[in-house]
PDB file of C-alpha atoms in Angstrom:
ATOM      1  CA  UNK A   1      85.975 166.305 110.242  1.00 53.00           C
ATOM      2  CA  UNK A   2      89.453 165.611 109.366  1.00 55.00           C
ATOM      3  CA  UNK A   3      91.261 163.974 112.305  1.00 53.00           C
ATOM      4  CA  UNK A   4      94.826 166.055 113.352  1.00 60.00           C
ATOM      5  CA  UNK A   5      97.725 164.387 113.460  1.00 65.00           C
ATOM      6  CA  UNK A   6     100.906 165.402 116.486  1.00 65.00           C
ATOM      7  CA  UNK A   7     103.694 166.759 114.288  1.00 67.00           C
ATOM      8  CA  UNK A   8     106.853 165.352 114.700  1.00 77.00           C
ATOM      9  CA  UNK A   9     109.028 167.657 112.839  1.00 85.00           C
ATOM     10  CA  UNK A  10     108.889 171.156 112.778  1.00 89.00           C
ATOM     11  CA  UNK A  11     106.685 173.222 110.450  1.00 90.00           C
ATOM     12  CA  UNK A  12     105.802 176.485 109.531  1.00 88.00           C
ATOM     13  CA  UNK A  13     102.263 176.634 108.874  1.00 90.00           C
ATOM     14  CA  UNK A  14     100.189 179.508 110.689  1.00 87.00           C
ATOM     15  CA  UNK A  15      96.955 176.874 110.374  1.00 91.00           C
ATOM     16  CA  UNK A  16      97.692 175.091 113.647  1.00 91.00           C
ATOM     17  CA  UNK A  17      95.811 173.714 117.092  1.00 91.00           C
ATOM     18  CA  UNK A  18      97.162 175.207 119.700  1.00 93.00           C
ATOM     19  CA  UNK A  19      95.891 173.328 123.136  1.00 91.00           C
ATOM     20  CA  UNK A  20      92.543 173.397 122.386  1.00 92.00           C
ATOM     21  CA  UNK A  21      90.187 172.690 119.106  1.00 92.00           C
ATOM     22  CA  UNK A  22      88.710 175.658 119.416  1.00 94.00           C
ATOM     23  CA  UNK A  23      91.929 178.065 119.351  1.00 94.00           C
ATOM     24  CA  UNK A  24      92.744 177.046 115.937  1.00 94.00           C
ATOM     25  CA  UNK A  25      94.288 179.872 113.606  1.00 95.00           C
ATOM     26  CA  UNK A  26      93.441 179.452 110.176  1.00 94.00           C
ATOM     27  CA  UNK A  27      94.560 182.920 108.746  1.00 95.00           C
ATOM     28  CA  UNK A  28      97.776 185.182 109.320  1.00 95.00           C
ATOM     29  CA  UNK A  29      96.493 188.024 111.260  1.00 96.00           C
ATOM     30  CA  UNK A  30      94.254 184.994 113.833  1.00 96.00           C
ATOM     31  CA  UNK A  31      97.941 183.311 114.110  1.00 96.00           C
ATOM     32  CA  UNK A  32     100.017 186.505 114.463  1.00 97.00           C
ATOM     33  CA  UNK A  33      97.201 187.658 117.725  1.00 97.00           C
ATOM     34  CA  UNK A  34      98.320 184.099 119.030  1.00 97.00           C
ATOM     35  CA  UNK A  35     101.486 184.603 119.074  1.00 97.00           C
ATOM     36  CA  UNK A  36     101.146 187.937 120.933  1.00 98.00           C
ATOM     37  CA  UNK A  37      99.007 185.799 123.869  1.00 97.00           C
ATOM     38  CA  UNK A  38     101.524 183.403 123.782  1.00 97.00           C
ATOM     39  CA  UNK A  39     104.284 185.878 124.514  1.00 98.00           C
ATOM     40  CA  UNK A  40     101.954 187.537 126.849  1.00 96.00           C
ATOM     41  CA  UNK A  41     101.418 184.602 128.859  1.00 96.00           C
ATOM     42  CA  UNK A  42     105.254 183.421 129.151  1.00 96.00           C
ATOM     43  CA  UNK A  43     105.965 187.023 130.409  1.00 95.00           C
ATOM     44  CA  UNK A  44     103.019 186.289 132.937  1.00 94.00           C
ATOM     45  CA  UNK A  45     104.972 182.715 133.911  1.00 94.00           C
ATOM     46  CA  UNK A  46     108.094 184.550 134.426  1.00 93.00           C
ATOM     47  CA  UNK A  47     106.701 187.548 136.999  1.00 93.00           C
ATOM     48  CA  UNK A  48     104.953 184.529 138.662  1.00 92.00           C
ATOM     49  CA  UNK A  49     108.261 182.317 139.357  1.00 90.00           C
ATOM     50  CA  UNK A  50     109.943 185.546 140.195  1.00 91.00           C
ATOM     51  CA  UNK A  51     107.559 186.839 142.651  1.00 89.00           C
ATOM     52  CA  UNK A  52     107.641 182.929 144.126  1.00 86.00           C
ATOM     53  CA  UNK A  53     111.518 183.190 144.405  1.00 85.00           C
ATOM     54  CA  UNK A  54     110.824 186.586 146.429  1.00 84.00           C
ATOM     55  CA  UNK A  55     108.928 184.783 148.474  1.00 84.00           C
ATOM     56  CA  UNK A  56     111.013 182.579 149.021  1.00 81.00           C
ATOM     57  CA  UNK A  57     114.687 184.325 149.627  1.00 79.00           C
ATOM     58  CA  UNK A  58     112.479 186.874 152.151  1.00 78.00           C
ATOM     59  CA  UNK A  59     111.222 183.720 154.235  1.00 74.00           C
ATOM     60  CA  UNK A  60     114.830 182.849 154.540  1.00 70.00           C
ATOM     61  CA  UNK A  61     116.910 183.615 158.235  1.00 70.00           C
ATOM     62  CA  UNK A  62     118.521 186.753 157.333  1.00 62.00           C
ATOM     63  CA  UNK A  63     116.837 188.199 154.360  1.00 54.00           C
ATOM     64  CA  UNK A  64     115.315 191.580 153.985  1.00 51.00           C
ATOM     65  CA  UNK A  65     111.876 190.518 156.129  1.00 50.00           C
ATOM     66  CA  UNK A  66     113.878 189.617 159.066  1.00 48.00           C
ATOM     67  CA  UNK A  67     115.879 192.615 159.044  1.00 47.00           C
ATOM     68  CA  UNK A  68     113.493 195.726 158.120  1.00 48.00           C
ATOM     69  CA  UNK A  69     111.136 196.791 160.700  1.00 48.00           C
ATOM     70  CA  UNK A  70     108.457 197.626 158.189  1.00 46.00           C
ATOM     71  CA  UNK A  71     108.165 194.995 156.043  1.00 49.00           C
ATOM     72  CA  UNK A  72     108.237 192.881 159.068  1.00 50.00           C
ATOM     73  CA  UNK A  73     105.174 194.899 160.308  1.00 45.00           C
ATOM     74  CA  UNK A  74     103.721 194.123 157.078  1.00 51.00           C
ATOM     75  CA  UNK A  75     104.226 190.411 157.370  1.00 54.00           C
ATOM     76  CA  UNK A  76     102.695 190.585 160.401  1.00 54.00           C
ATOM     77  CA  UNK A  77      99.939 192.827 159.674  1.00 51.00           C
ATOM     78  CA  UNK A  78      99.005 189.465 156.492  1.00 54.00           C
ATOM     79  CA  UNK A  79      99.606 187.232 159.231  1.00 58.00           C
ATOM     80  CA  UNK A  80      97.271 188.670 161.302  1.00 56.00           C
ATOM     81  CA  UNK A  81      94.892 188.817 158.295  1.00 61.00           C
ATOM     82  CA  UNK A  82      93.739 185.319 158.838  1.00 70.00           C
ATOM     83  CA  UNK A  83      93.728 181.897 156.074  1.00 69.00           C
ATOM     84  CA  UNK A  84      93.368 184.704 152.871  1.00 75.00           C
ATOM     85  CA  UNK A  85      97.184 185.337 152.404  1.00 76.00           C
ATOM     86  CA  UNK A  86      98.152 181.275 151.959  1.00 80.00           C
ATOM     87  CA  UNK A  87      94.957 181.229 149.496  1.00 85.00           C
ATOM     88  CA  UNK A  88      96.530 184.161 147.257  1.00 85.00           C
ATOM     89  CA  UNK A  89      99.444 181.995 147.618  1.00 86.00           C
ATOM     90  CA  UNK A  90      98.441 178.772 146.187  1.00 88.00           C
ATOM     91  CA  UNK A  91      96.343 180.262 143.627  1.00 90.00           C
ATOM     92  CA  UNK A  92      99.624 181.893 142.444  1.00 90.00           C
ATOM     93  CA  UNK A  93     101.837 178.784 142.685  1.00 91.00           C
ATOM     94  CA  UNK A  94      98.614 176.797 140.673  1.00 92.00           C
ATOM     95  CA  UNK A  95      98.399 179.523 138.191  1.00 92.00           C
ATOM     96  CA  UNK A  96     102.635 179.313 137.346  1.00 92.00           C
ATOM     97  CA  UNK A  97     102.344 175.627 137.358  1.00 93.00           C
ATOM     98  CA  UNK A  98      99.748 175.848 134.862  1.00 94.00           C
ATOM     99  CA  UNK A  99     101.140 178.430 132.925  1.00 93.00           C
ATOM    100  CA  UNK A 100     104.306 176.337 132.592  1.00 93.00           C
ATOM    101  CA  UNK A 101     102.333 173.392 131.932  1.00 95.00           C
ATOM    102  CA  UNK A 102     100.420 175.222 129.069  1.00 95.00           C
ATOM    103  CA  UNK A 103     103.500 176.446 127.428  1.00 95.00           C
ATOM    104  CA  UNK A 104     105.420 172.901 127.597  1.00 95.00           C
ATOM    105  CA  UNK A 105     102.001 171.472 125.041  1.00 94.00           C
ATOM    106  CA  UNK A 106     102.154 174.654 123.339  1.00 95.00           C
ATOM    107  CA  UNK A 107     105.978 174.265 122.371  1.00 93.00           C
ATOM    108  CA  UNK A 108     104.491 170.300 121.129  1.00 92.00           C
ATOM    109  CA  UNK A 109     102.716 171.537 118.789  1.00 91.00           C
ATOM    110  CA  UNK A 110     106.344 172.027 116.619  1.00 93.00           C
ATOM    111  CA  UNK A 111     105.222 175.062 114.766  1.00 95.00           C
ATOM    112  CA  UNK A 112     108.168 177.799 114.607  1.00 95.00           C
ATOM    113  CA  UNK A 113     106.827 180.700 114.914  1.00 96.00           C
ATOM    114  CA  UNK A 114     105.387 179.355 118.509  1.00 96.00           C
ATOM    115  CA  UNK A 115     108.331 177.656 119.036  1.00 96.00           C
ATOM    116  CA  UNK A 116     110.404 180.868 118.646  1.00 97.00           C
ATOM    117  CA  UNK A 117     107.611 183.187 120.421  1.00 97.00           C
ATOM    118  CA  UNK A 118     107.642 180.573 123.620  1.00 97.00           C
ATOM    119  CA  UNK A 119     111.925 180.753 124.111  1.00 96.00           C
ATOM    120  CA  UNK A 120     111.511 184.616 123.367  1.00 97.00           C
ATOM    121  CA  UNK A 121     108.874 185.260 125.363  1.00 96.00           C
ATOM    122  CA  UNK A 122     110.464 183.263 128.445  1.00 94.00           C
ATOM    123  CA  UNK A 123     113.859 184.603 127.709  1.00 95.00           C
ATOM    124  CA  UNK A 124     112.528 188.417 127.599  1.00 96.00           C
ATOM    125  CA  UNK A 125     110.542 187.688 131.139  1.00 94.00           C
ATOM    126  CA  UNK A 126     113.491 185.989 132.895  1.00 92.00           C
ATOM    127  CA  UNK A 127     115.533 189.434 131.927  1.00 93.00           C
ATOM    128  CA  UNK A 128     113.194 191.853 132.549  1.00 92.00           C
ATOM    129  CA  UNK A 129     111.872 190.387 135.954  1.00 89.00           C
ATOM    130  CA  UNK A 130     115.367 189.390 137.269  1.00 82.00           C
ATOM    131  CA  UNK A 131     116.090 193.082 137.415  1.00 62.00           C
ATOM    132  CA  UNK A 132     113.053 193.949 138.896  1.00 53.00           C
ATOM    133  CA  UNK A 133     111.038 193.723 142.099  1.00 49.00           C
ATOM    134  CA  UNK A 134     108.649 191.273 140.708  1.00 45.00           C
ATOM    135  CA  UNK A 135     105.984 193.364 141.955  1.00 47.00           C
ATOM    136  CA  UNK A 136     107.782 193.859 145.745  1.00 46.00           C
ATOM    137  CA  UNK A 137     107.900 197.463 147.039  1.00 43.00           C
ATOM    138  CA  UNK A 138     111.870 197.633 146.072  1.00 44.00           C
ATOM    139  CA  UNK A 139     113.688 196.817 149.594  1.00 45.00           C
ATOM    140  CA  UNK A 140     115.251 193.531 148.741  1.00 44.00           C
ATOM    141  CA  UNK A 141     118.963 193.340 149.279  1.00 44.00           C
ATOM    142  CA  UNK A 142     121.336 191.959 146.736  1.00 45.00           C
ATOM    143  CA  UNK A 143     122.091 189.061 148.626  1.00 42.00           C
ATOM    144  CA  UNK A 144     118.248 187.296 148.767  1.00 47.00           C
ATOM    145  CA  UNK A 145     118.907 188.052 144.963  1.00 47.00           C
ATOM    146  CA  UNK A 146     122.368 186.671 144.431  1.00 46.00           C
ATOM    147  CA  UNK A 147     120.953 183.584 146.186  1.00 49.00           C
ATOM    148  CA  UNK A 148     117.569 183.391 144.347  1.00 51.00           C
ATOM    149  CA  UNK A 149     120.120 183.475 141.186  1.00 51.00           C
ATOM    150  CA  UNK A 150     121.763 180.671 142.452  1.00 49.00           C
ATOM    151  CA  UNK A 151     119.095 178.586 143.873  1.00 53.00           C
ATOM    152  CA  UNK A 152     117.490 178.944 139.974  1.00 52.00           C
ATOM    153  CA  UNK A 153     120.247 178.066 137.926  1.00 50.00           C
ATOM    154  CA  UNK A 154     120.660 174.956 140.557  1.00 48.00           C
ATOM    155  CA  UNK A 155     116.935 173.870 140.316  1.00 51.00           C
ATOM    156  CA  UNK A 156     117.202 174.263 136.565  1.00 50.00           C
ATOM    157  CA  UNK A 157     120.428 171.770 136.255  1.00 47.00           C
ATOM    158  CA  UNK A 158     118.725 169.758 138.420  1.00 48.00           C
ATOM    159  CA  UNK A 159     115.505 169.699 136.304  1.00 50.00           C
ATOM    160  CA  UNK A 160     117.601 168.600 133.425  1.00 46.00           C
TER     161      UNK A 160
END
């Protein structure tokens, strides 16, 4: 078998290895279903890191779970649940790790079309999940957003 090389300049070829030598598209439509699961799993990254960020601004003194009585009693009521809500947790942090891990090797693979799909796809999630709940019941306040905004665009300079 012929031995693949790591591209270092872009190309536009729809026969490429995409993380593994078994998803290898060889023909149009097998790249253009890719491309789709590649969008598909940046939108998944983005609801991920948004509903960590949720997490995150509610554990914070003063947002929405210290002042509404019933998510508070729904805090609670997980707490009193036992070890099961930390697991659900962590295998949600490992999952948008590896999801952002996945799409870093994905974008080294310097095809265009999965180039463009990745920045789309993560673009298109960012938008529609920073105007949602990120799968929360809808009682955030604008400020755990405003500073979830802020504490994003400060992790991302940082990052740089």
């Amino acid at each position: 078998p012929a031995r693949a090389s790591m591209a270092v300049s872009f190309e536009h070829s729809y026969d490429v290895i995409l993380l593994f030598s078994w998803w290898h598209p060889t023909e149009l439509p097998e790249y253009a279903g890719s491309l789709v699961l590649i969008y598909s799993a940046c939108l998944l990254q983005a609801w991920l890191q948004r509903r960590h960020s949720h997490r995150q601004a509610r554990a914070q003194p003063g947002g929405y779970e210290h002042s509404t009585p019933l998510v508070g009693w729904a805090a609670t009521a997980a707490s009193a649940a036992g070890w099961w809500p930390s697991v659900a947790v962590a295998v949600e942090e490992a999952l948008s790790i590896a999801f952002g891990f996945a799409l870093m090797l994905i974008l080294m693979t310097f095809n265009v079309g999965v180039f463009c799909t990745v920045v789309l796809g993560v673009l298109s999630g960012r938008h529609a999940f920073s105007r949602s709940g990120g799968g929360n019941s809808g009682n955030d306040s604008k400020a755990p957003v405003m500073q979830q905004r802020h504490d994003s665009h400060t992790s991302e300079l940082c990052d740089m």
